Amino acid sequence: MPPSEEYGSYMNAVSAREMLLAIKHHVKMQLILDIRASPFYSLLIDESTDHTIKKHLIIYVLYVTDAGKGPTKCAFVELLAMENANAKCIYEAINAFINKNMLDIHKLIAIATDGASVMIGHKTGVLSRFQESMPHIMGIHCIAHRQALAAKDGFITHPHIFAFVDKVANKVYSWLGKSSKQHEELWRIMHEYDMLDTRALQIHVVRWLSRGQVMERLVNIMPSILHQWEHGEKRWHKNITIFSVQFMIHFLADVLKELNKLSMEFQRHEMDVTRISAMLDFTIEKFKRRYLDVDLQKFGHDSRHLSSLLQMTKDSMLFYEDASGQSHAHVLRFEAMPMDGDNGSLDECISIAKAYIKNILDGLNRRFEDLPLFNAFKIFSPSSYPIDAYDREKMTQEWLNRIINRLNIDSHMIDIRKSKNKREDFCGMLCRAAQHKSMRDAWVAYNESKSWWDLYPEMMKIWQLGLVIPASTSACERGFSHQNFIKSVSRSSLALDTLDALMLLSIDGRGVLQ
């Protein structure tokens, strides 16, 4: 903005910083006041390092706005410096944060983390330290992290095979990246095949979606890679035309695409915990139908990439047609991968693929042991009610008992006896008034209804409690992305209070200042 008599021009760095910190103070105080007014809240925490290898702890708070009568909000509140990221230091930092901002620790319902041992360690983890004095506090292991760990479980049975497939994928990335001439040649060949995806991707171990995206992109550019390597990289052309390598690349592209869909759902902002079970069940059912509950002839029949490969390779050849209609054939070799003793047959590949799927399903079932509690909050989701009135009565009673028993609800905050007495009427009315609505949609429709608060105050409080149970820490991951964008390599000398202020304003400022 140009200087003028109407507007001030703040060119002094010190003055600009003072103004930034003043705005931050106002925005943060508004957030803290809203959080204090909420009847319940939860913390989402994660620790990471920035470009200068400085350790930080990021804190988000999930709470109900408008003193418990509005929608939920997941807000970034503070970025803390950590000299040592052990459990004791993190516990003390969070306690100091709660005390400094005068938050009522009795209203703290849950702490969501990435599941690292320092966070959820049985004896000395951060969560265990809180639960020593506040046993009602729940520990939530981020569902997106859990799903990513379950995906990794698939590689346990045959790690060398999947490691070689990763090696092939990364070879494509490095081979194209080291030479502009090779990339230009690939572009020319892809133009001949009428393809749009020109860039190979690299597998990144800390990014949840990377391997699936890499495999799908590799399948898409496979005709061009085969064409190019046939003449310029004969050793790797020999490796990539092994049938088992092609089978696993196409198989992983299909399976990881489905897991990526699930991961993207799990990373949604303010995830509804009552939907987690349904999404998991749908994914598990799809995997069983495609890969486990079928005979060899129908294995992967409904999967896009693998079914296309199996149809194409009936004559032990890979056939691709370019834009001009000319066919290009590559002979497939049925032999073992390097460092693998198997024979590389179709039956052997299917056996390995089935073991991979079973490992994933076992991992999902093992890592989501808290689903019964998440499902119990379906008592506030009329779309989940059984159609039959008798079944609805039985199920809602079971759900409420499960919530009360698991959460150790303080009787000073919620009258358990009254909530049990009002449960039948509350669920009956909710079923009729908000039929087919989810827990969050029903809350938006009736959270400001005075009659509901007058008739069912204790059930409404439990509803508030369920709304602030966090499902994932994906908000923290997005917060660290903001951190790295703001504190880039060229701005690595930013002080913590300046970085914290810029993050607060970029993430929360617009909503608070409006």
Short mmCIF file of C-alpha atoms in Angstrom, two decimals:
data_model
loop_
_atom_site.label_atom_id
_atom_site.label_comp_id
_atom_site.label_asym_id
_atom_site.label_seq_id
_atom_site.Cartn_x
_atom_site.Cartn_y
_atom_site.Cartn_z
CA MET A 1 0.00 0.00 0.00
CA PRO A 2 1.59 3.37 -0.97
CA PRO A 3 2.20 5.96 1.80
CA SER A 4 -0.50 8.59 2.20
CA GLU A 5 -1.95 10.86 4.81
CA GLU A 6 -4.84 8.43 5.31
CA TYR A 7 -2.78 5.28 5.77
CA GLY A 8 0.42 4.84 7.76
CA SER A 9 3.50 3.27 6.18
CA TYR A 10 5.27 0.90 8.57
CA MET A 11 8.73 0.42 7.09
CA ASN A 12 10.53 -0.09 10.40
CA ALA A 13 11.12 -3.80 11.17
CA VAL A 14 10.79 -3.31 14.92
CA SER A 15 7.47 -1.47 14.61
CA ALA A 16 6.14 -4.06 12.18
CA ARG A 17 7.08 -6.88 14.56
CA GLU A 18 5.42 -5.10 17.50
CA MET A 19 2.26 -4.70 15.44
CA LEU A 20 2.37 -8.38 14.43
CA LEU A 21 2.69 -9.53 18.05
CA ALA A 22 -0.13 -7.18 19.13
CA ILE A 23 -2.48 -8.65 16.50
CA LYS A 24 -1.41 -12.15 17.52
CA HIS A 25 -2.18 -11.38 21.17
CA HIS A 26 -5.70 -10.21 20.26
CA VAL A 27 -6.42 -13.24 18.05
CA LYS A 28 -5.06 -15.68 20.61
CA MET A 29 -7.05 -14.15 23.47
CA GLN A 30 -10.24 -14.53 21.45
CA LEU A 31 -9.40 -18.20 20.86
CA ILE A 32 -8.54 -18.84 24.50
CA LEU A 33 -11.76 -17.20 25.69
CA ASP A 34 -13.76 -19.40 23.31
CA ILE A 35 -11.95 -22.52 24.53
CA ARG A 36 -12.51 -21.61 28.19
CA ALA A 37 -16.22 -21.21 27.50
CA SER A 38 -16.47 -24.64 25.88
CA PRO A 39 -17.80 -27.34 28.26
CA PHE A 40 -15.21 -29.83 26.94
CA TYR A 41 -12.09 -29.72 24.80
CA SER A 42 -9.34 -31.99 23.51
CA LEU A 43 -5.70 -31.45 22.59
CA LEU A 44 -4.00 -32.48 19.37
CA ILE A 45 -0.22 -32.49 19.76
CA ASP A 46 2.78 -33.42 17.65
CA GLU A 47 6.47 -32.69 17.67
CA SER A 48 8.78 -32.05 14.76
CA THR A 49 11.89 -30.17 13.68
CA ASP A 50 12.16 -27.24 11.29
CA HIS A 51 14.74 -26.47 8.61
CA THR A 52 17.26 -25.40 11.26
CA ILE A 53 16.86 -28.70 13.22
CA LYS A 54 15.09 -26.93 16.09
CA LYS A 55 12.53 -29.06 17.94
CA HIS A 56 8.97 -27.74 18.21
CA LEU A 57 5.75 -28.96 19.79
CA ILE A 58 2.57 -27.89 18.01
CA ILE A 59 -0.74 -27.68 19.89
CA TYR A 60 -4.22 -27.63 18.41
CA VAL A 61 -7.42 -27.55 20.45
CA LEU A 62 -10.73 -29.12 19.42
CA TYR A 63 -13.68 -27.49 21.19
CA VAL A 64 -17.33 -26.49 20.84
CA THR A 65 -17.82 -22.84 19.93
CA ASP A 66 -20.39 -20.39 21.33
CA ALA A 67 -20.04 -21.70 24.88
CA GLY A 68 -20.97 -25.21 23.81
CA LYS A 69 -23.96 -24.26 21.65
CA GLY A 70 -22.19 -23.85 18.29
CA PRO A 71 -20.29 -26.04 15.83
CA THR A 72 -16.96 -27.58 16.72
CA LYS A 73 -13.67 -25.94 15.81
CA CYS A 74 -10.13 -27.32 15.62
CA ALA A 75 -7.82 -24.35 16.15
CA PHE A 76 -4.06 -23.91 16.16
CA VAL A 77 -3.13 -22.28 19.46
CA GLU A 78 0.62 -22.37 20.02
CA LEU A 79 4.01 -23.53 18.76
CA LEU A 80 6.37 -24.34 21.61
CA ALA A 81 10.15 -24.68 21.56
CA MET A 82 11.42 -27.98 22.96
CA GLU A 83 14.99 -28.36 24.17
CA ASN A 84 14.44 -32.07 24.65
CA ALA A 85 11.54 -33.97 23.09
CA ASN A 86 11.29 -36.64 25.79
CA ALA A 87 8.04 -37.49 27.58
CA LYS A 88 8.86 -35.50 30.72
CA CYS A 89 9.62 -32.29 28.82
CA ILE A 90 6.54 -32.59 26.58
CA TYR A 91 4.31 -33.30 29.60
CA GLU A 92 5.67 -30.26 31.44
CA ALA A 93 5.29 -28.06 28.34
CA ILE A 94 1.64 -29.05 27.90
CA ASN A 95 0.92 -28.54 31.60
CA ALA A 96 2.52 -25.11 31.43
CA PHE A 97 0.40 -24.31 28.35
CA ILE A 98 -2.81 -25.33 30.17
CA ASN A 99 -1.93 -23.34 33.30
CA LYS A 100 -0.70 -20.26 31.43
CA ASN A 101 -3.92 -20.03 29.45
CA MET A 102 -6.06 -20.87 32.51
CA LEU A 103 -7.79 -23.82 30.87
CA ASP A 104 -9.75 -26.18 33.13
CA ILE A 105 -7.94 -29.52 32.96
CA HIS A 106 -11.10 -31.28 34.18
CA LYS A 107 -12.72 -30.35 30.86
CA LEU A 108 -9.89 -32.02 28.93
CA ILE A 109 -11.42 -35.13 27.36
CA ALA A 110 -8.73 -36.53 25.08
CA ILE A 111 -5.19 -36.05 23.81
CA ALA A 112 -4.54 -37.08 20.21
CA THR A 113 -1.00 -37.98 19.12
CA ASP A 114 0.82 -39.71 16.30
CA GLY A 115 1.25 -42.84 18.43
CA ALA A 116 4.99 -42.45 19.06
CA SER A 117 6.23 -44.26 22.16
CA VAL A 118 7.18 -40.98 23.80
CA MET A 119 3.52 -39.98 23.56
CA ILE A 120 1.67 -43.21 24.44
CA GLY A 121 4.31 -45.22 26.31
CA HIS A 122 2.60 -47.44 28.88
CA LYS A 123 4.55 -46.29 31.94
CA THR A 124 6.26 -42.98 31.26
CA GLY A 125 4.62 -41.65 28.08
CA VAL A 126 3.00 -38.22 27.98
CA LEU A 127 -0.51 -39.67 28.09
CA SER A 128 0.30 -41.98 31.02
CA ARG A 129 1.59 -39.01 33.02
CA PHE A 130 -1.70 -37.16 32.51
CA GLN A 131 -3.78 -40.23 33.32
CA GLU A 132 -2.05 -40.67 36.69
CA SER A 133 -4.00 -37.69 38.03
CA MET A 134 -6.81 -37.52 35.44
CA PRO A 135 -7.74 -41.12 34.53
CA HIS A 136 -10.72 -40.03 32.42
CA ILE A 137 -8.47 -38.50 29.73
CA MET A 138 -8.53 -40.59 26.57
CA GLY A 139 -5.50 -41.27 24.44
CA ILE A 140 -6.25 -41.17 20.71
CA HIS A 141 -3.75 -42.63 18.27
CA CYS A 142 -4.23 -40.73 14.98
CA ILE A 143 -6.30 -42.93 12.66
CA ALA A 144 -4.36 -41.78 9.59
CA HIS A 145 -1.09 -42.86 11.22
CA ARG A 146 -2.67 -46.16 12.21
CA GLN A 147 -3.84 -46.78 8.67
CA ALA A 148 -0.36 -45.99 7.34
CA LEU A 149 1.19 -48.47 9.80
CA ALA A 150 -1.32 -51.13 8.76
CA ALA A 151 -0.34 -50.53 5.12
CA LYS A 152 3.29 -51.14 6.07
CA ASP A 153 2.28 -54.37 7.80
CA GLY A 154 1.57 -55.82 4.37
CA PHE A 155 5.30 -55.94 3.57
CA ILE A 156 6.23 -58.08 6.59
CA THR A 157 5.87 -61.49 4.92
CA HIS A 158 7.95 -60.87 1.76
CA PRO A 159 9.97 -57.69 2.43
CA HIS A 160 12.67 -58.40 -0.18
CA ILE A 161 10.11 -58.62 -3.00
CA PHE A 162 8.44 -55.31 -2.22
CA ALA A 163 11.84 -53.72 -1.59
CA PHE A 164 12.89 -54.66 -5.12
CA VAL A 165 9.68 -53.19 -6.56
CA ASP A 166 10.44 -49.96 -4.68
CA LYS A 167 13.96 -50.08 -6.10
CA VAL A 168 12.57 -50.29 -9.64
CA ALA A 169 10.23 -47.35 -9.01
CA ASN A 170 13.01 -45.20 -7.55
CA LYS A 171 15.30 -46.17 -10.44
CA VAL A 172 12.76 -44.71 -12.87
CA TYR A 173 12.73 -41.47 -10.86
CA SER A 174 16.52 -41.19 -10.58
CA TRP A 175 17.17 -42.24 -14.18
CA LEU A 176 14.92 -39.52 -15.55
CA GLY A 177 16.05 -36.93 -13.02
CA LYS A 178 19.75 -37.14 -13.79
CA SER A 179 19.47 -36.31 -17.50
CA SER A 180 17.44 -33.69 -19.32
CA LYS A 181 18.10 -35.58 -22.54
CA GLN A 182 16.47 -38.73 -21.16
CA HIS A 183 13.52 -36.72 -19.91
CA GLU A 184 13.08 -35.08 -23.30
CA GLU A 185 13.19 -38.52 -24.92
CA LEU A 186 10.54 -39.75 -22.50
CA TRP A 187 8.39 -36.74 -23.35
CA ARG A 188 8.69 -37.54 -27.05
CA ILE A 189 7.73 -41.20 -26.49
CA MET A 190 4.81 -40.27 -24.23
CA HIS A 191 3.58 -37.91 -26.93
CA GLU A 192 3.60 -40.86 -29.31
CA TYR A 193 1.46 -42.82 -26.83
CA ASP A 194 -0.81 -39.80 -26.28
CA MET A 195 -0.02 -39.64 -22.54
CA LEU A 196 -0.27 -36.65 -20.21
CA ASP A 197 1.56 -37.83 -17.06
CA THR A 198 5.16 -36.89 -17.76
CA ARG A 199 6.76 -36.80 -14.34
CA ALA A 200 7.94 -39.84 -12.42
CA LEU A 201 7.50 -39.69 -8.66
CA GLN A 202 9.77 -40.73 -5.80
CA ILE A 203 8.74 -42.86 -2.83
CA HIS A 204 8.96 -40.81 0.36
CA VAL A 205 9.03 -42.78 3.59
CA VAL A 206 7.32 -40.12 5.74
CA ARG A 207 4.51 -39.23 3.37
CA TRP A 208 1.43 -41.35 3.79
CA LEU A 209 0.31 -41.30 0.16
CA SER A 210 3.63 -41.41 -1.68
CA ARG A 211 4.04 -45.12 -2.49
CA GLY A 212 0.53 -45.46 -3.92
CA GLN A 213 0.95 -42.35 -6.07
CA VAL A 214 4.34 -43.59 -7.28
CA MET A 215 2.98 -46.99 -8.33
CA GLU A 216 -0.03 -45.56 -10.13
CA ARG A 217 2.11 -43.03 -12.00
CA LEU A 218 4.57 -45.82 -12.89
CA VAL A 219 1.75 -47.90 -14.36
CA ASN A 220 0.57 -44.91 -16.39
CA ILE A 221 3.99 -44.22 -17.93
CA MET A 222 4.98 -47.91 -18.22
CA PRO A 223 4.72 -48.07 -22.06
CA SER A 224 7.14 -45.16 -22.40
CA ILE A 225 9.57 -46.53 -19.81
CA LEU A 226 9.64 -49.96 -21.48
CA HIS A 227 10.17 -48.36 -24.89
CA GLN A 228 12.99 -46.15 -23.63
CA TRP A 229 14.76 -48.76 -21.49
CA GLU A 230 14.63 -51.34 -24.26
CA HIS A 231 17.27 -49.31 -26.08
CA GLY A 232 18.99 -47.25 -23.40
CA GLU A 233 18.92 -49.23 -20.14
CA LYS A 234 18.95 -52.91 -21.07
CA ARG A 235 19.75 -54.27 -17.59
CA TRP A 236 16.81 -52.50 -16.02
CA HIS A 237 14.61 -53.36 -18.99
CA LYS A 238 15.38 -56.99 -18.19
CA ASN A 239 14.35 -56.46 -14.57
CA ILE A 240 11.15 -54.58 -15.31
CA THR A 241 9.96 -57.20 -17.81
CA ILE A 242 10.01 -59.92 -15.17
CA PHE A 243 6.35 -60.93 -14.81
CA SER A 244 6.36 -60.87 -11.01
CA VAL A 245 7.73 -57.29 -11.03
CA GLN A 246 4.97 -56.14 -13.37
CA PHE A 247 2.39 -58.06 -11.34
CA MET A 248 3.45 -56.42 -8.07
CA ILE A 249 3.63 -52.91 -9.55
CA HIS A 250 0.10 -53.17 -10.93
CA PHE A 251 -1.19 -54.93 -7.81
CA LEU A 252 0.26 -52.27 -5.50
CA ALA A 253 -1.12 -49.49 -7.71
CA ASP A 254 -4.63 -50.88 -7.16
CA VAL A 255 -4.35 -51.74 -3.46
CA LEU A 256 -2.54 -48.59 -2.39
CA LYS A 257 -4.99 -46.44 -4.33
CA GLU A 258 -7.79 -47.81 -2.15
CA LEU A 259 -5.73 -47.26 0.99
CA ASN A 260 -4.96 -43.73 -0.16
CA LYS A 261 -8.69 -43.04 -0.50
CA LEU A 262 -9.15 -44.24 3.08
CA SER A 263 -6.23 -42.13 4.26
CA MET A 264 -7.62 -39.02 2.60
CA GLU A 265 -10.94 -39.58 4.35
CA PHE A 266 -9.15 -40.06 7.66
CA GLN A 267 -7.33 -36.75 7.19
CA ARG A 268 -10.51 -34.76 6.75
CA HIS A 269 -10.82 -31.69 8.95
CA GLU A 270 -12.73 -32.53 12.17
CA MET A 271 -13.45 -36.13 11.26
CA ASP A 272 -16.74 -37.60 12.55
CA VAL A 273 -15.70 -40.57 14.73
CA THR A 274 -18.96 -42.42 13.99
CA ARG A 275 -17.96 -42.78 10.32
CA ILE A 276 -14.61 -44.50 10.92
CA SER A 277 -15.97 -48.02 11.30
CA ALA A 278 -18.09 -47.83 8.14
CA MET A 279 -15.16 -46.64 6.03
CA LEU A 280 -12.90 -49.37 7.39
CA ASP A 281 -15.54 -52.04 6.85
CA PHE A 282 -16.09 -50.90 3.26
CA THR A 283 -12.37 -51.04 2.46
CA ILE A 284 -11.93 -54.45 4.14
CA GLU A 285 -14.97 -55.84 2.32
CA LYS A 286 -13.63 -54.59 -1.01
CA PHE A 287 -10.22 -56.21 -0.44
CA LYS A 288 -11.80 -59.51 0.55
CA ARG A 289 -14.09 -59.51 -2.48
CA ARG A 290 -11.29 -58.72 -4.93
CA TYR A 291 -8.37 -60.68 -3.52
CA LEU A 292 -9.27 -63.22 -0.82
CA ASP A 293 -12.75 -64.67 -1.39
CA VAL A 294 -12.06 -65.57 -5.03
CA ASP A 295 -10.37 -68.38 -6.92
CA LEU A 296 -7.18 -67.90 -8.94
CA GLN A 297 -9.03 -67.18 -12.18
CA LYS A 298 -10.95 -64.23 -10.68
CA PHE A 299 -8.17 -62.80 -8.51
CA GLY A 300 -8.12 -59.00 -8.84
CA HIS A 301 -10.91 -59.15 -11.39
CA ASP A 302 -12.48 -55.85 -10.29
CA SER A 303 -9.21 -53.98 -9.83
CA ARG A 304 -8.36 -51.59 -12.64
CA HIS A 305 -4.64 -52.01 -13.22
CA LEU A 306 -4.06 -55.65 -12.28
CA SER A 307 -7.02 -56.97 -14.26
CA SER A 308 -5.78 -55.04 -17.29
CA LEU A 309 -2.29 -56.53 -16.91
CA LEU A 310 -3.56 -60.10 -16.51
CA GLN A 311 -5.74 -59.72 -19.59
CA MET A 312 -2.81 -58.34 -21.56
CA THR A 313 -0.26 -60.99 -20.52
CA LYS A 314 -2.15 -64.15 -21.46
CA ASP A 315 0.44 -64.75 -24.21
CA SER A 316 3.39 -63.83 -21.97
CA MET A 317 3.69 -60.48 -23.71
CA LEU A 318 3.04 -56.87 -22.84
CA PHE A 319 1.24 -55.15 -25.71
CA TYR A 320 0.86 -51.37 -25.88
CA GLU A 321 -0.60 -49.36 -28.72
CA ASP A 322 0.62 -45.86 -29.50
CA ALA A 323 -1.46 -42.94 -30.72
CA SER A 324 -0.98 -43.93 -34.36
CA GLY A 325 -2.34 -47.44 -33.74
CA GLN A 326 1.03 -49.21 -33.96
CA SER A 327 1.53 -52.07 -31.46
CA HIS A 328 4.64 -52.43 -29.32
CA ALA A 329 5.36 -55.79 -27.67
CA HIS A 330 7.67 -56.66 -24.78
CA VAL A 331 8.35 -60.27 -23.85
CA LEU A 332 7.62 -61.14 -20.22
CA ARG A 333 9.97 -63.51 -18.42
CA PHE A 334 8.59 -65.85 -15.76
CA GLU A 335 11.54 -66.06 -13.41
CA ALA A 336 12.43 -65.07 -9.90
CA MET A 337 13.21 -61.50 -8.98
CA PRO A 338 16.83 -60.82 -7.97
CA MET A 339 17.43 -62.07 -4.39
CA ASP A 340 14.21 -64.09 -4.53
CA GLY A 341 14.08 -67.87 -4.58
CA ASP A 342 10.52 -68.20 -5.91
CA ASN A 343 9.77 -69.18 -9.51
CA GLY A 344 7.84 -66.02 -10.43
CA SER A 345 4.75 -67.87 -11.66
CA LEU A 346 1.26 -66.41 -11.57
CA ASP A 347 0.24 -68.77 -8.76
CA GLU A 348 3.27 -67.68 -6.73
CA CYS A 349 2.49 -63.99 -7.32
CA ILE A 350 -1.13 -64.47 -6.24
CA SER A 351 0.01 -66.30 -3.10
CA ILE A 352 2.33 -63.41 -2.18
CA ALA A 353 -0.40 -60.85 -2.96
CA LYS A 354 -2.92 -62.68 -0.77
CA ALA A 355 -0.44 -62.75 2.11
CA TYR A 356 0.04 -58.99 1.64
CA ILE A 357 -3.71 -58.34 1.82
CA LYS A 358 -4.12 -60.58 4.88
CA ASN A 359 -1.32 -58.73 6.67
CA ILE A 360 -3.01 -55.39 5.94
CA LEU A 361 -6.40 -56.59 7.18
CA ASP A 362 -4.83 -58.05 10.32
CA GLY A 363 -3.08 -54.73 10.90
CA LEU A 364 -6.28 -52.74 10.49
CA ASN A 365 -8.20 -55.01 12.88
CA ARG A 366 -5.39 -54.94 15.45
CA ARG A 367 -4.70 -51.20 15.37
CA PHE A 368 -8.32 -49.99 15.60
CA GLU A 369 -9.19 -51.55 18.94
CA ASP A 370 -11.10 -48.43 20.06
CA LEU A 371 -13.76 -48.73 17.35
CA PRO A 372 -16.41 -49.93 19.87
CA LEU A 373 -16.16 -46.57 21.67
CA PHE A 374 -16.26 -44.56 18.44
CA ASN A 375 -19.29 -46.58 17.34
CA ALA A 376 -21.01 -45.91 20.66
CA PHE A 377 -21.37 -42.25 19.72
CA LYS A 378 -23.75 -43.39 16.98
CA ILE A 379 -26.33 -42.80 19.70
CA PHE A 380 -26.20 -39.19 18.42
CA SER A 381 -26.28 -40.22 14.75
CA PRO A 382 -29.86 -41.03 13.70
CA SER A 383 -28.63 -42.28 10.32
CA SER A 384 -27.02 -45.19 12.21
CA TYR A 385 -30.14 -46.23 14.13
CA PRO A 386 -31.67 -49.67 13.47
CA ILE A 387 -34.99 -49.46 11.66
CA ASP A 388 -36.83 -51.63 14.16
CA ALA A 389 -37.87 -49.73 17.31
CA TYR A 390 -37.05 -52.66 19.60
CA ASP A 391 -33.56 -52.99 18.10
CA ARG A 392 -33.07 -49.23 18.38
CA GLU A 393 -33.99 -49.31 22.06
CA LYS A 394 -31.57 -52.14 22.74
CA MET A 395 -28.70 -50.68 20.72
CA THR A 396 -28.92 -47.12 22.05
CA GLN A 397 -28.94 -48.45 25.62
CA GLU A 398 -25.81 -50.48 24.87
CA TRP A 399 -24.12 -47.49 23.24
CA LEU A 400 -24.80 -45.18 26.20
CA ASN A 401 -23.53 -47.74 28.72
CA ARG A 402 -20.38 -48.19 26.66
CA ILE A 403 -19.72 -44.43 26.65
CA ILE A 404 -20.29 -44.08 30.39
CA ASN A 405 -18.15 -47.08 31.31
CA ARG A 406 -15.26 -46.24 29.00
CA LEU A 407 -15.00 -42.51 29.65
CA ASN A 408 -15.31 -42.63 33.45
CA ILE A 409 -17.51 -39.56 33.23
CA ASP A 410 -17.28 -37.33 36.29
CA SER A 411 -20.69 -37.20 37.99
CA HIS A 412 -20.08 -33.55 38.87
CA MET A 413 -20.00 -32.69 35.16
CA ILE A 414 -22.76 -35.01 33.89
CA ASP A 415 -25.56 -36.61 35.89
CA ILE A 416 -25.29 -40.25 34.78
CA ARG A 417 -28.60 -41.29 36.33
CA LYS A 418 -30.56 -38.55 34.55
CA SER A 419 -28.88 -39.31 31.24
CA LYS A 420 -29.90 -42.98 31.50
CA ASN A 421 -33.46 -42.03 32.42
CA LYS A 422 -33.78 -39.62 29.47
CA ARG A 423 -32.00 -41.80 26.91
CA GLU A 424 -35.11 -43.51 25.52
CA ASP A 425 -37.07 -40.27 24.99
CA PHE A 426 -34.03 -38.45 23.63
CA CYS A 427 -33.23 -41.14 21.05
CA GLY A 428 -36.86 -41.48 20.05
CA MET A 429 -37.17 -37.75 19.40
CA LEU A 430 -33.79 -37.57 17.65
CA CYS A 431 -34.79 -40.45 15.38
CA ARG A 432 -37.96 -38.64 14.32
CA ALA A 433 -36.59 -35.10 14.15
CA ALA A 434 -33.20 -35.76 12.51
CA GLN A 435 -33.74 -38.94 10.55
CA HIS A 436 -30.86 -39.81 8.19
CA LYS A 437 -28.58 -37.15 9.72
CA SER A 438 -25.06 -37.84 10.99
CA MET A 439 -23.89 -36.89 14.48
CA ARG A 440 -22.44 -33.55 13.34
CA ASP A 441 -25.32 -32.68 10.99
CA ALA A 442 -27.88 -33.42 13.70
CA TRP A 443 -25.92 -31.24 16.13
CA VAL A 444 -25.93 -28.30 13.71
CA ALA A 445 -29.70 -28.66 13.38
CA TYR A 446 -30.56 -28.84 17.09
CA ASN A 447 -27.68 -27.42 19.14
CA GLU A 448 -29.45 -24.10 19.62
CA SER A 449 -32.90 -25.55 20.31
CA LYS A 450 -33.89 -24.43 23.81
CA SER A 451 -36.43 -27.22 24.17
CA TRP A 452 -33.77 -29.89 23.66
CA TRP A 453 -31.59 -28.35 26.37
CA ASP A 454 -34.56 -28.06 28.71
CA LEU A 455 -35.73 -31.65 28.17
CA TYR A 456 -32.42 -33.53 27.79
CA PRO A 457 -29.59 -31.46 29.33
CA GLU A 458 -27.41 -34.43 30.33
CA MET A 459 -27.70 -36.17 26.96
CA MET A 460 -26.81 -32.89 25.24
CA LYS A 461 -23.67 -32.67 27.41
CA ILE A 462 -22.61 -36.17 26.41
CA TRP A 463 -23.23 -35.15 22.82
CA GLN A 464 -20.91 -32.18 23.29
CA LEU A 465 -18.31 -34.54 24.72
CA GLY A 466 -18.51 -36.84 21.70
CA LEU A 467 -18.06 -33.93 19.31
CA VAL A 468 -14.65 -32.99 20.76
CA ILE A 469 -13.12 -36.47 20.56
CA PRO A 470 -10.44 -36.07 17.87
CA ALA A 471 -9.91 -38.81 15.31
CA SER A 472 -6.56 -37.77 13.86
CA THR A 473 -3.66 -35.33 14.17
CA SER A 474 -3.71 -34.39 10.49
CA ALA A 475 -4.33 -30.78 11.58
CA CYS A 476 -0.92 -30.85 13.28
CA GLU A 477 0.69 -32.14 10.08
CA ARG A 478 -0.91 -29.29 8.14
CA GLY A 479 0.31 -26.92 10.83
CA PHE A 480 3.90 -28.08 10.35
CA SER A 481 3.46 -27.53 6.61
CA HIS A 482 2.56 -23.92 7.45
CA GLN A 483 5.64 -23.75 9.67
CA ASN A 484 7.98 -24.94 6.93
CA PHE A 485 6.37 -22.63 4.38
CA ILE A 486 6.80 -19.60 6.64
CA LYS A 487 10.20 -20.53 8.07
CA SER A 488 11.79 -21.42 4.76
CA VAL A 489 15.50 -21.85 4.16
CA SER A 490 15.75 -18.18 3.18
CA ARG A 491 13.97 -17.12 6.42
CA SER A 492 15.66 -19.56 8.78
CA SER A 493 16.51 -16.87 11.36
CA LEU A 494 12.87 -16.19 12.31
CA ALA A 495 12.45 -16.07 16.07
CA LEU A 496 9.95 -18.45 17.67
CA ASP A 497 7.50 -15.74 18.79
CA THR A 498 7.47 -14.26 15.27
CA LEU A 499 7.00 -17.70 13.71
CA ASP A 500 4.22 -18.52 16.19
CA ALA A 501 2.47 -15.22 15.43
CA LEU A 502 2.66 -15.70 11.67
CA MET A 503 1.34 -19.26 11.97
CA LEU A 504 -1.54 -18.19 14.22
CA LEU A 505 -2.61 -15.41 11.87
CA SER A 506 -2.27 -17.53 8.72
CA ILE A 507 -4.21 -20.48 10.19
CA ASP A 508 -6.76 -18.94 12.56
CA GLY A 509 -6.61 -15.18 12.06
CA ARG A 510 -9.17 -14.79 9.31
CA GLY A 511 -11.92 -16.64 11.16
CA VAL A 512 -11.31 -14.82 14.45
CA LEU A 513 -10.99 -11.32 13.00
CA GLN A 514 -14.11 -11.52 10.80
#
